[in-house]
Coordinates of C-alpha atoms in Angstrom, one line a residue:
M1 CA 94.6 146.3 79.1
Q2 CA 96.4 145.1 75.4
A3 CA 99.3 144.2 77.5
V4 CA 97.3 141.7 80.0
L5 CA 95.8 140.0 76.7
V6 CA 99.4 139.5 75.2
P7 CA 99.6 135.4 75.6
G8 CA 102.3 135.3 78.2
G9 CA 101.9 139.0 79.5
N10 CA 100.4 137.9 82.9
R11 CA 103.6 135.4 83.1
A12 CA 106.1 138.2 82.9
A13 CA 103.8 140.2 85.6
V14 CA 104.3 137.9 87.7
H15 CA 108.3 137.3 87.2
H16 CA 108.2 140.5 87.3
N17 CA 106.5 141.1 90.3
L18 CA 108.7 138.4 92.1
R19 CA 111.8 140.1 91.1
A20 CA 111.0 143.5 92.5
V21 CA 109.4 140.8 95.9
F22 CA 112.7 139.1 96.1
A23 CA 115.1 142.8 95.5
R24 CA 113.9 143.8 99.1
R25 CA 116.5 142.4 101.3
G26 CA 114.0 142.0 104.5
F27 CA 111.8 140.0 102.5
R28 CA 114.7 137.5 101.6
R29 CA 115.2 137.3 105.2
L30 CA 112.1 137.0 106.2
L31 CA 112.1 134.2 104.1
A32 CA 115.1 132.4 105.1
V33 CA 113.6 132.9 108.8
R34 CA 110.6 131.1 108.2
L35 CA 112.4 128.5 106.0
A36 CA 114.7 127.2 108.4
S37 CA 111.5 127.4 110.7
Q38 CA 109.1 124.7 108.9
L39 CA 112.3 122.5 108.0
G40 CA 112.1 122.1 112.0
D41 CA 108.7 121.5 111.3
G42 CA 108.5 119.1 108.9
L43 CA 111.4 117.1 111.1
F44 CA 110.3 117.2 114.3
Q45 CA 106.3 116.8 113.7
A46 CA 107.8 113.9 111.4
G47 CA 110.0 112.1 114.2
L48 CA 106.8 113.2 116.8
A49 CA 104.0 111.2 114.9
G50 CA 105.7 108.4 113.5
S51 CA 107.6 106.9 116.5
V52 CA 105.0 107.1 119.6
F53 CA 101.4 107.8 118.4
F54 CA 102.1 105.7 114.2
N55 CA 104.6 103.2 115.3
P56 CA 103.5 99.5 114.2
E57 CA 105.5 98.3 117.5
Q58 CA 103.8 100.3 120.0
A59 CA 100.5 99.0 118.9
A60 CA 98.9 102.4 118.7
S61 CA 95.1 102.0 119.9
P62 CA 92.5 104.8 117.4
L63 CA 93.0 106.6 121.3
A64 CA 96.4 106.9 120.5
M65 CA 96.0 108.7 117.0
A66 CA 93.4 110.7 118.0
T67 CA 95.5 112.4 120.7
A68 CA 98.3 112.5 117.8
F69 CA 96.1 114.1 115.6
A70 CA 94.9 116.9 118.6
V71 CA 98.0 117.6 119.2
L72 CA 98.7 118.6 115.7
L73 CA 95.4 120.4 114.6
V74 CA 94.0 121.7 118.2
P75 CA 96.4 124.8 118.9
Y76 CA 95.4 126.3 115.0
S77 CA 92.3 125.6 115.8
T78 CA 91.6 127.3 119.6
L79 CA 94.6 129.7 119.1
G80 CA 94.2 131.3 116.0
P81 CA 91.4 133.5 117.2
F82 CA 93.4 134.9 119.5
V83 CA 96.9 135.3 117.9
G84 CA 96.5 139.0 116.7
V85 CA 95.8 140.7 120.1
F86 CA 98.9 139.2 121.4
L87 CA 101.2 140.7 118.1
D88 CA 99.2 143.7 118.2
R89 CA 101.2 144.4 121.4
W90 CA 104.5 142.9 121.3
S91 CA 107.6 143.6 119.0
R92 CA 106.9 141.0 116.2
R93 CA 110.5 140.3 115.5
Q94 CA 110.8 139.5 119.6
V95 CA 108.1 137.0 118.9
L96 CA 109.7 135.2 116.1
F97 CA 112.9 135.4 118.2
A98 CA 110.8 133.7 121.5
A99 CA 108.9 131.5 119.5
N100 CA 111.5 129.5 117.6
G101 CA 114.1 129.9 121.0
L102 CA 111.4 128.0 123.6
R103 CA 110.7 125.5 120.5
A104 CA 114.2 124.8 120.5
T105 CA 114.2 124.3 123.9
L106 CA 110.7 122.1 124.1
V107 CA 111.9 119.8 121.7
L108 CA 115.0 118.8 123.4
P109 CA 112.8 116.8 126.3
C110 CA 110.3 115.8 124.0
A111 CA 112.7 113.7 121.9
T112 CA 113.9 112.6 125.0
L113 CA 110.4 111.3 126.2
V114 CA 110.1 110.0 122.2
W115 CA 113.7 107.9 122.7
H116 CA 113.2 106.1 125.7
G117 CA 108.9 104.9 124.7
I118 CA 106.8 107.4 127.1
D119 CA 103.7 108.4 125.5
G120 CA 101.9 110.1 128.5
A121 CA 100.6 113.1 128.8
G122 CA 104.4 115.1 129.6
L123 CA 105.0 114.0 125.4
V124 CA 101.5 115.2 124.4
I125 CA 101.7 118.3 127.0
T126 CA 105.3 119.2 125.6
A127 CA 103.9 118.0 122.0
L128 CA 101.1 120.7 122.3
A129 CA 103.2 123.7 123.2
V130 CA 105.6 123.1 120.4
I131 CA 102.8 123.4 117.6
A132 CA 101.1 125.8 119.4
L133 CA 104.0 128.7 119.8
N134 CA 104.3 127.7 116.1
R135 CA 100.9 129.2 115.6
F136 CA 102.4 132.4 117.2
F137 CA 105.4 132.4 114.3
L138 CA 103.6 131.8 111.2
A139 CA 100.8 134.6 112.3
G140 CA 103.6 137.1 113.3
V141 CA 105.3 136.3 110.0
S142 CA 102.3 137.0 108.1
A143 CA 101.8 139.9 110.0
A144 CA 105.7 141.2 109.6
A145 CA 105.2 141.0 105.8
P146 CA 104.0 144.5 104.8
H147 CA 107.5 145.7 106.6
V148 CA 109.3 144.3 104.4
V149 CA 107.6 144.0 101.1
D150 CA 105.8 147.2 99.5
E151 CA 102.2 147.2 99.7
P152 CA 101.6 146.5 95.7
R153 CA 103.1 143.4 96.0
L154 CA 102.4 142.3 99.4
V155 CA 99.5 139.3 98.1
T156 CA 103.1 137.9 95.5
A157 CA 105.0 137.7 98.8
N158 CA 102.9 136.5 100.8
S159 CA 101.3 133.5 97.8
F160 CA 105.0 132.8 97.0
A161 CA 105.9 132.4 101.0
T162 CA 103.1 130.5 102.1
T163 CA 103.9 128.4 99.4
V164 CA 107.6 128.0 99.0
G165 CA 107.1 127.1 103.1
S166 CA 104.5 124.5 102.6
A167 CA 107.4 123.0 100.1
T168 CA 110.0 122.9 102.5
Y169 CA 108.0 121.3 105.6
S170 CA 107.0 119.2 103.3
G171 CA 110.6 118.6 102.6
G172 CA 111.1 117.9 105.8
L173 CA 108.6 115.6 106.3
A174 CA 110.8 113.4 103.2
I175 CA 113.8 113.9 104.6
A176 CA 112.6 112.2 107.8
A177 CA 110.8 109.7 105.6
T178 CA 114.4 108.8 103.8
I179 CA 116.2 108.6 107.2
F180 CA 113.3 106.5 108.9
Q181 CA 114.0 103.6 105.5
A182 CA 117.2 104.2 106.0
T183 CA 117.9 103.1 109.5
G184 CA 114.8 100.6 109.9
S185 CA 112.6 100.5 112.7
G186 CA 113.4 101.5 116.3
L187 CA 112.5 104.8 118.5
H188 CA 116.0 106.3 118.4
P189 CA 115.9 107.1 114.9
Y190 CA 112.6 109.4 115.6
A191 CA 113.9 111.0 118.8
T192 CA 116.9 111.7 116.8
V193 CA 114.9 113.0 113.6
A194 CA 112.6 115.0 116.2
A195 CA 115.2 117.1 118.2
S196 CA 117.0 117.5 115.3
G197 CA 114.2 120.3 114.6
A198 CA 115.4 121.8 117.1
V199 CA 118.7 122.9 115.4
F200 CA 116.7 124.5 112.4
Y201 CA 114.6 126.4 115.1
A202 CA 117.8 127.4 116.8
T203 CA 118.8 128.7 113.6
S204 CA 115.3 130.9 112.6
A205 CA 115.7 132.3 116.1
V206 CA 119.1 133.6 115.2
L207 CA 118.7 134.3 112.1
T208 CA 115.9 136.7 113.4
L209 CA 117.6 138.2 116.4
I210 CA 120.5 139.1 113.5
S211 CA 118.1 140.3 110.2
F212 CA 116.0 142.8 112.0
R213 CA 116.1 145.6 115.1
V214 CA 113.4 145.4 117.8
N215 CA 110.7 147.1 116.1
A216 CA 111.4 146.8 112.7
L217 CA 108.7 144.2 112.0
G218 CA 106.0 146.4 114.2
P219 CA 103.4 146.9 115.7
D220 CA 102.7 150.0 114.6
D221 CA 99.4 150.9 115.7
P222 CA 99.5 152.6 119.2
A223 CA 95.5 152.5 119.7
S224 CA 95.7 148.8 119.4
A225 CA 98.2 148.3 122.2
S226 CA 96.3 150.8 124.8
E227 CA 93.5 148.9 124.5
P228 CA 93.1 146.2 128.0
L229 CA 94.7 142.8 127.2
A230 CA 91.6 141.0 128.8
G231 CA 89.2 143.7 127.2
A232 CA 90.4 142.8 123.9
L233 CA 90.2 138.7 124.2
A234 CA 86.9 138.8 126.1
A235 CA 86.0 140.5 122.6
H236 CA 87.8 138.2 120.4
A237 CA 85.6 135.2 122.5
R238 CA 82.6 136.7 121.9
G239 CA 83.4 137.0 118.1
M240 CA 83.9 132.9 118.2
V241 CA 80.4 132.7 120.0
D242 CA 78.4 134.9 118.0
G243 CA 80.3 133.0 114.7
L244 CA 79.0 129.6 116.3
R245 CA 75.8 131.2 116.4
H246 CA 75.3 132.4 113.0
L247 CA 76.6 129.4 112.1
V248 CA 73.9 127.3 113.8
A249 CA 71.1 129.7 112.6
R250 CA 72.0 128.6 109.2
P251 CA 72.5 124.6 108.9
A252 CA 73.4 124.7 105.2
A253 CA 75.9 126.9 106.1

């Protein structure tokens, strides 16, 4: 207890935990996979949101802006409760690889639509698919963390990775904003920035493939995988309904 109360003791403990976390090669590799992907997120989402939906030249309507926010946020709300069902059954290494491989592919037609100023259903559906796959990726990275970090330092590892990942995403937004300021108006810079996200998604996918064996990141609970998929999804849906009923019955919440 005395050591904890010494000024700077907590900071020294944090530094010690971070050094121990970075000593694990698996953590460094998983962090690189995450950062490459989140840099791609910043670039792609900046190009998407700044082009068709929020570009003054396109005279974006309130409906277009609402659609943009739906594209960015709905996948997290609707898919979040169900992602774990799949991560308990599929190789998380394969999930990370496939999610970013597919995103790298889907970004290209999406950027092409932006290039030509086409903001119809095709753009919305493609963008939704790219961002929905990100939900699988981020959940998969978090689920894989216990396989590359010792349990006592798992909180430190997750906190650091999440914070640095958010900073990297913001860095992607800042890079995109700098490019837009330098190149001026027009859809082509937005499309180019959005398309550049594919490079980082592909980089993340390749890093995943060469850094980990198929089952190195889990799952490791055969009992969960043996439950029928439809039954597990239905159980999660019932849980969501129960949660909503719980909130409706408690107006203060």
